[in-house]
Amino acid sequence: MSGRLLWLDLARGFAVVSMVIAHTSPWGGVLSATEYLTAPWFALLVGISLLLAWEKAGAGAGVGSRSGVAGRFILANVARGLLLIILGEWLQGVYWQIDVVLQTLGLLTIVLAPLVVLVGSRPLVWAGVALVVAVVSPVLMDATRRWLAAGMASGGGVPGWLPWLADVAVTGANYRVTSFLAIAAAGIAATPALVGDGGMGRAGSGMGRGGSGMGRAGSGTDRSGSGSVRVDSGADPPAGPATGGVRGLLTAGSLLTAAAGAYLVGRLGPWGADAYSGTTPEILGAILLSLSATWVCAWLAATLGPRRVRAWLGAVVDTGRMALTAYTVQVLALAVIVRVWLGGGRDDHWAVMLSVIALCLTVSWAWLKVAPIGPLEWVLRLPGRMLARAPVRA
């Protein structure tokens, strides 16, 4: 038997619920926090999942075969990233009222996988990457926007695919890989503290050793390669010592307070810190906010224990196990509701929000009663399984 990282499933499940609220809430107030949290949270979980998956894959490889394992890991996650991009483009065509995040998470997975292989579990290096990218990202975003605008205005030869790639990677109005890369790197830096020394090297992916915040244990996004993070024992592994008890609660509160400070600095200064804006204060605030949310999930898992988490929050955990499918169900349900019942109007209604949350939770809970894995998560497993059949050569 193999256990799962319960807090990671829980985080992904809550991220799906948060995304439904961000998409459909008719009221601002405290619910507007989901606009700041949700997409960065998926990016953070993609980073955590990729590191755990690589630690598992690398730990099982001998010195001579490690390069072959690395190549398979990268190729599997490139394939998964492409699948996410294709699915995201299709969903965007089906429903126009939301900006689908899967394309950005897919490209993030493609970019991040080789970096994870190269850097591994080095928290200080990843923290440095997060800080540097958070500073550079808005500069690159503005410069690329000006360059594209100048090229189009002059009638110059801008390839047709370039604006799309630039939008997903650098210039997007809501999501961009550069912002997500900083957030994912911060998640990777925090992973040893979240998992604990005993969990690193044992946690892996049930999706052919890939990783993603939208996969089975999450993408759920993320979250993406797999996200189906497992350990070798049948029991749920304990979270890191920094996540339990008073220490864990204080850590989550400190991260939340620091996030509020980052957003406040952005709003008081010339940079701004609106959700999705991509400024340095907004990226830093998103890092701290999504880390705080993840710490709360780890604290809940450590405090309540597996039995009570499954009894009280089992549907949320199941949604995290098949987060990509749940995300897709959400988008398709909104498309049907808007077309059939709302006559093409806005989807910002209490009834819509509550019914779609209930639908995602119910579908996930019911599906996993009869199947071990979500349907789209099964598809994301295929690249890793196909590559696993190839012999690993030194």
XYZ file of C-alpha atoms in Angstrom:
394
model
C 0.000 0.000 0.000
C 1.038 3.606 -0.384
C -0.039 6.571 1.679
C -0.641 10.090 0.491
C 0.405 13.511 1.676
C -2.981 14.382 3.133
C -2.269 18.062 3.659
C -1.323 18.406 -0.006
C -4.608 16.858 -1.132
C -6.411 19.145 1.304
C -4.613 22.219 -0.034
C -5.485 21.370 -3.609
C -9.103 20.743 -2.702
C -9.418 24.084 -0.959
C -7.669 25.729 -3.922
C -10.401 24.395 -6.229
C -13.101 25.733 -3.888
C -11.280 29.064 -3.726
C -11.169 29.228 -7.516
C -14.929 28.693 -7.803
C -15.465 31.521 -5.316
C -13.074 33.787 -7.224
C -14.937 33.065 -10.464
C -18.520 33.367 -9.241
C -18.766 35.318 -5.979
C -21.293 38.184 -6.274
C -19.862 39.929 -3.226
C -16.462 41.401 -2.500
C -15.525 41.708 1.135
C -13.487 38.874 2.550
C -14.329 36.692 -0.462
C -12.286 39.012 -2.680
C -9.204 37.517 -1.017
C -9.693 34.528 -3.322
C -8.732 36.763 -6.249
C -5.324 37.254 -4.639
C -4.918 33.670 -3.452
C -6.229 31.099 -5.899
C -4.026 31.127 -9.005
C -0.816 31.714 -6.997
C -1.811 28.844 -4.725
C -2.007 26.457 -7.663
C 1.396 27.667 -8.883
C 2.874 27.090 -5.426
C 1.443 23.562 -5.336
C 2.874 22.821 -8.782
C 6.325 23.651 -7.442
C 5.912 21.543 -4.307
C 4.613 18.575 -6.295
C 7.397 18.691 -8.863
C 10.092 18.709 -6.194
C 8.514 15.821 -4.285
C 8.102 13.829 -7.484
C 11.717 14.409 -8.507
C 13.028 13.552 -5.039
C 11.175 10.249 -5.253
C 12.309 9.503 -8.806
C 15.920 10.491 -8.142
C 16.119 8.578 -4.869
C 15.155 5.391 -6.656
C 17.812 5.706 -9.363
C 21.381 4.524 -9.203
C 24.278 6.806 -9.984
C 24.653 5.459 -13.498
C 20.967 5.671 -14.387
C 20.193 9.064 -12.826
C 20.641 10.968 -16.102
C 18.183 8.642 -17.802
C 15.666 9.108 -14.998
C 16.119 12.877 -15.257
C 15.445 12.792 -18.974
C 12.296 10.746 -18.513
C 11.110 13.034 -15.729
C 11.573 16.118 -17.898
C 9.974 14.550 -20.975
C 6.992 13.295 -18.982
C 6.370 16.738 -17.541
C 6.793 18.426 -20.922
C 4.093 16.092 -22.243
C 1.857 16.831 -19.276
C 2.400 20.540 -19.683
C 1.381 20.322 -23.329
C -1.750 18.374 -22.370
C -2.658 21.087 -19.875
C -2.145 23.774 -22.513
C -4.375 21.936 -24.998
C -7.091 21.386 -22.388
C -6.856 25.002 -21.271
C -7.215 26.336 -24.808
C -10.276 24.139 -25.357
C -11.905 25.216 -22.087
C -11.226 28.871 -22.902
C -13.125 28.429 -26.146
C -16.008 26.738 -24.332
C -16.403 29.427 -21.669
C -15.395 33.039 -22.089
C -16.238 34.649 -18.726
C -13.134 33.407 -16.938
C -9.469 33.441 -17.825
C -8.514 29.758 -17.799
C -5.292 29.181 -15.864
C -4.316 25.775 -17.250
C -2.250 27.103 -20.158
C -0.046 29.066 -17.768
C 0.277 26.157 -15.351
C 1.136 23.886 -18.272
C 3.925 26.130 -19.513
C 5.109 26.576 -15.920
C 5.403 22.791 -15.608
C 7.462 22.633 -18.807
C 9.797 25.406 -17.631
C 10.083 24.230 -14.043
C 10.756 20.509 -14.540
C 14.354 20.883 -15.818
C 15.063 23.491 -13.143
C 13.919 21.073 -10.446
C 16.244 18.411 -11.855
C 19.119 20.896 -11.977
C 18.689 22.507 -8.552
C 17.009 19.761 -6.537
C 16.154 20.408 -2.904
C 18.226 23.496 -2.097
C 15.908 25.868 -0.208
C 18.255 28.856 -0.194
C 18.793 28.631 -3.947
C 15.054 28.425 -4.586
C 14.382 31.321 -2.229
C 16.918 33.359 -4.180
C 15.268 32.383 -7.469
C 11.881 33.444 -6.090
C 13.179 36.836 -4.996
C 15.080 37.563 -8.211
C 12.188 36.542 -10.460
C 9.726 38.562 -8.357
C 11.854 41.656 -9.010
C 12.605 40.953 -12.678
C 9.137 39.745 -13.728
C 7.329 43.129 -13.787
C 10.241 44.747 -15.622
C 10.184 42.005 -18.244
C 6.381 42.209 -18.463
C 6.374 45.943 -19.178
C 9.288 45.762 -21.626
C 7.710 42.901 -23.583
C 4.349 44.656 -23.753
C 6.000 47.780 -25.162
C 8.020 45.745 -27.659
C 4.977 43.860 -28.922
C 2.911 47.040 -29.140
C 5.652 48.777 -31.119
C 6.021 45.818 -33.473
C 2.299 45.633 -34.165
C 1.943 49.392 -34.564
C 4.741 49.515 -37.117
C 3.311 46.609 -39.072
C 6.513 44.660 -38.491
C 6.751 40.950 -38.891
C 5.528 39.651 -35.539
C 4.836 35.908 -35.931
C 1.246 34.958 -35.223
C 2.193 32.600 -32.394
C 4.388 35.114 -30.585
C 1.640 37.234 -28.970
C 0.030 34.069 -27.572
C 3.326 32.795 -26.169
C 4.187 36.204 -24.749
C 0.752 36.446 -23.145
C 1.083 33.089 -21.385
C 4.734 33.507 -20.458
C 5.261 37.181 -19.669
C 2.543 39.708 -20.519
C -0.778 38.111 -19.515
C -3.416 40.354 -18.015
C -4.098 37.907 -15.173
C -1.631 35.013 -15.310
C 1.954 34.759 -16.507
C 4.653 32.128 -16.123
C 7.195 34.621 -14.831
C 5.015 35.519 -11.836
C 4.123 31.874 -11.270
C 7.779 30.838 -11.442
C 8.621 33.063 -8.475
C 5.692 31.635 -6.508
C 6.498 28.018 -7.388
C 10.149 28.539 -6.445
C 9.069 29.843 -3.043
C 6.908 26.761 -2.591
C 9.863 24.525 -3.422
C 12.008 26.433 -0.922
C 9.412 25.815 1.794
C 8.848 22.141 0.973
C 11.447 20.667 3.378
C 9.819 22.540 6.267
C 6.342 21.430 5.190
C 7.255 17.786 4.627
C 9.963 17.289 7.232
C 13.275 15.528 6.808
C 11.627 12.130 6.892
C 9.360 12.916 3.970
C 11.926 14.224 1.504
C 13.126 11.497 -0.797
C 10.175 9.265 0.131
C 7.394 11.350 -1.357
C 6.767 10.802 -4.996
C 4.164 10.873 -7.685
C 1.650 8.301 -8.621
C 1.632 9.716 -12.143
C 4.748 8.159 -13.537
C 6.942 10.235 -11.235
C 5.776 13.576 -12.548
C 4.521 16.445 -10.495
C 1.764 18.974 -10.640
C -0.617 21.038 -8.637
C -3.514 20.173 -10.904
C -2.972 16.439 -11.039
C -4.402 13.645 -8.988
C -3.200 14.800 -5.629
C -3.858 18.084 -7.020
C -3.327 21.094 -10.258
C -3.817 21.002 -9.912
C -3.819 22.285 -11.233
C -2.071 21.949 -10.597
C -0.888 20.604 -9.457
C 0.314 19.050 -14.292
C 2.751 16.275 -14.053
C 1.065 14.301 -11.427
C 0.524 15.900 -8.165
C -0.317 12.428 -6.952
C 2.252 12.549 -4.214
C 2.688 9.323 -2.302
C 4.990 7.770 0.214
C 6.050 4.184 0.523
C 4.263 3.319 3.755
C 0.584 2.638 4.182
C 0.125 5.319 6.848
C -0.213 9.014 6.207
C 3.242 10.536 6.663
C 3.566 13.217 9.293
C 3.980 16.779 8.155
C 7.117 18.686 8.999
C 7.662 19.708 12.627
C 7.186 23.359 11.638
C 3.538 22.769 10.692
C 1.997 21.267 13.820
C 0.813 22.697 17.118
C 1.269 26.282 18.191
C 4.388 26.638 16.066
C 2.516 25.783 12.893
C -0.336 28.143 13.694
C 2.078 30.971 14.489
C 3.938 30.337 11.232
C 0.717 30.530 9.222
C -0.297 33.711 11.024
C 3.112 35.289 10.505
C 3.015 34.513 6.789
C -0.471 36.017 6.522
C 0.651 39.162 8.346
C 3.694 39.469 6.095
C 1.447 39.069 3.034
C -0.751 41.920 4.245
C 2.383 44.009 4.711
C 3.582 43.304 1.170
C 0.216 44.290 -0.312
C 0.133 47.425 1.846
C 3.597 48.484 0.678
C 2.516 48.002 -2.916
C -0.638 50.050 -2.474
C 1.116 52.880 -0.642
C 4.003 52.990 -3.102
C 4.084 53.621 -6.844
C 3.986 49.937 -7.774
C 0.443 48.895 -6.883
C -0.588 45.490 -5.572
C -3.909 44.650 -7.193
C -4.686 40.988 -7.766
C -3.123 39.682 -10.996
C -1.188 42.935 -11.534
C 2.211 41.224 -11.540
C 4.035 43.929 -9.604
C 6.791 42.892 -7.231
C 4.712 43.609 -4.088
C 1.796 41.642 -5.552
C 4.023 38.648 -6.341
C 5.615 38.730 -2.881
C 2.191 39.072 -1.277
C 0.914 36.140 -3.338
C 3.888 34.026 -2.264
C 3.281 34.738 1.405
C -0.505 34.372 1.171
C -0.373 31.026 -0.635
C 2.301 29.770 1.759
C 0.064 30.767 4.671
C -2.889 28.880 3.174
C -0.714 25.812 2.615
C 0.586 25.983 6.175
C -2.980 26.093 7.480
C -3.763 22.906 5.553
C -0.645 21.217 6.923
C -1.574 22.408 10.412
C -5.107 21.033 10.048
C -3.770 17.664 8.911
C -1.268 17.533 11.769
C -3.741 18.723 14.409
C -6.850 16.795 13.410
C -5.111 13.657 12.208
C -5.976 11.587 9.135
C -9.154 10.041 10.543
C -10.824 13.332 11.472
C -9.645 15.088 8.318
C -11.233 12.370 6.209
C -14.394 12.363 8.331
C -14.888 16.134 8.325
C -13.198 17.238 5.104
C -13.207 14.065 3.033
C -14.968 15.632 0.043
C -12.401 18.447 -0.038
C -9.560 15.915 0.099
C -11.149 13.932 -2.735
C -11.478 17.117 -4.786
C -7.774 17.692 -4.235
C -7.012 14.161 -5.422
C -8.670 14.936 -8.764
C -8.295 18.714 -8.912
C -7.787 18.901 -12.676
C -11.027 17.020 -13.281
C -12.816 19.170 -10.697
C -11.504 22.346 -12.327
C -12.750 21.132 -15.706
C -16.150 20.212 -14.239
C -16.359 23.735 -12.841
C -15.706 25.406 -16.199
C -18.091 23.146 -18.111
C -20.806 23.564 -15.472
C -20.502 27.351 -15.636
C -20.727 27.238 -19.427
C -23.971 25.225 -19.244
C -25.469 27.352 -16.456
C -24.758 30.617 -18.249
C -26.063 29.416 -21.605
C -29.124 27.493 -20.418
C -30.334 29.281 -17.288
C -28.785 32.752 -17.351
C -29.273 33.538 -21.031
C -25.631 34.470 -21.514
C -25.580 36.784 -18.479
C -22.985 37.065 -15.757
C -22.233 34.063 -13.561
C -21.733 36.087 -10.361
C -24.611 34.704 -8.276
C -24.761 33.054 -4.869
C -26.779 30.149 -6.220
C -24.259 29.564 -9.003
C -21.292 29.709 -6.632
C -22.768 27.342 -4.054
C -24.134 24.888 -6.612
C -20.843 24.650 -8.521
C -18.863 24.133 -5.302
C -21.307 21.396 -4.308
C -21.034 19.856 -7.773
C -17.219 19.735 -7.694
C -17.164 18.222 -4.204
C -19.890 15.690 -4.984
C -18.459 14.576 -8.323
C -15.006 14.096 -6.787
C -16.335 12.213 -3.769
C -18.599 9.982 -5.862
C -16.009 9.256 -8.558
C -13.365 8.140 -6.098
C -15.849 5.760 -4.519
C -15.792 3.673 -7.710
C -12.416 4.516 -9.287
C -8.926 5.005 -7.848
C -8.130 8.111 -9.885
C -9.868 10.952 -11.690
C -10.364 10.597 -15.468
C -8.169 13.523 -16.485
C -5.578 12.555 -13.904
C -5.463 9.128 -15.555
C -4.740 10.832 -18.886
C -1.915 12.824 -17.302
C -0.390 9.599 -16.027
C 0.025 8.185 -19.500
C 3.239 10.017 -20.535
C 5.044 8.877 -17.414
C 3.831 5.314 -17.770
C 4.808 5.149 -21.425
C 8.271 6.517 -20.704
C 8.671 4.173 -17.739
C 8.568 1.228 -20.138
C 11.717 2.460 -21.870
C 14.953 1.088 -20.382
C 17.075 3.536 -18.433
C 20.611 3.663 -19.758
C 23.701 5.094 -18.183
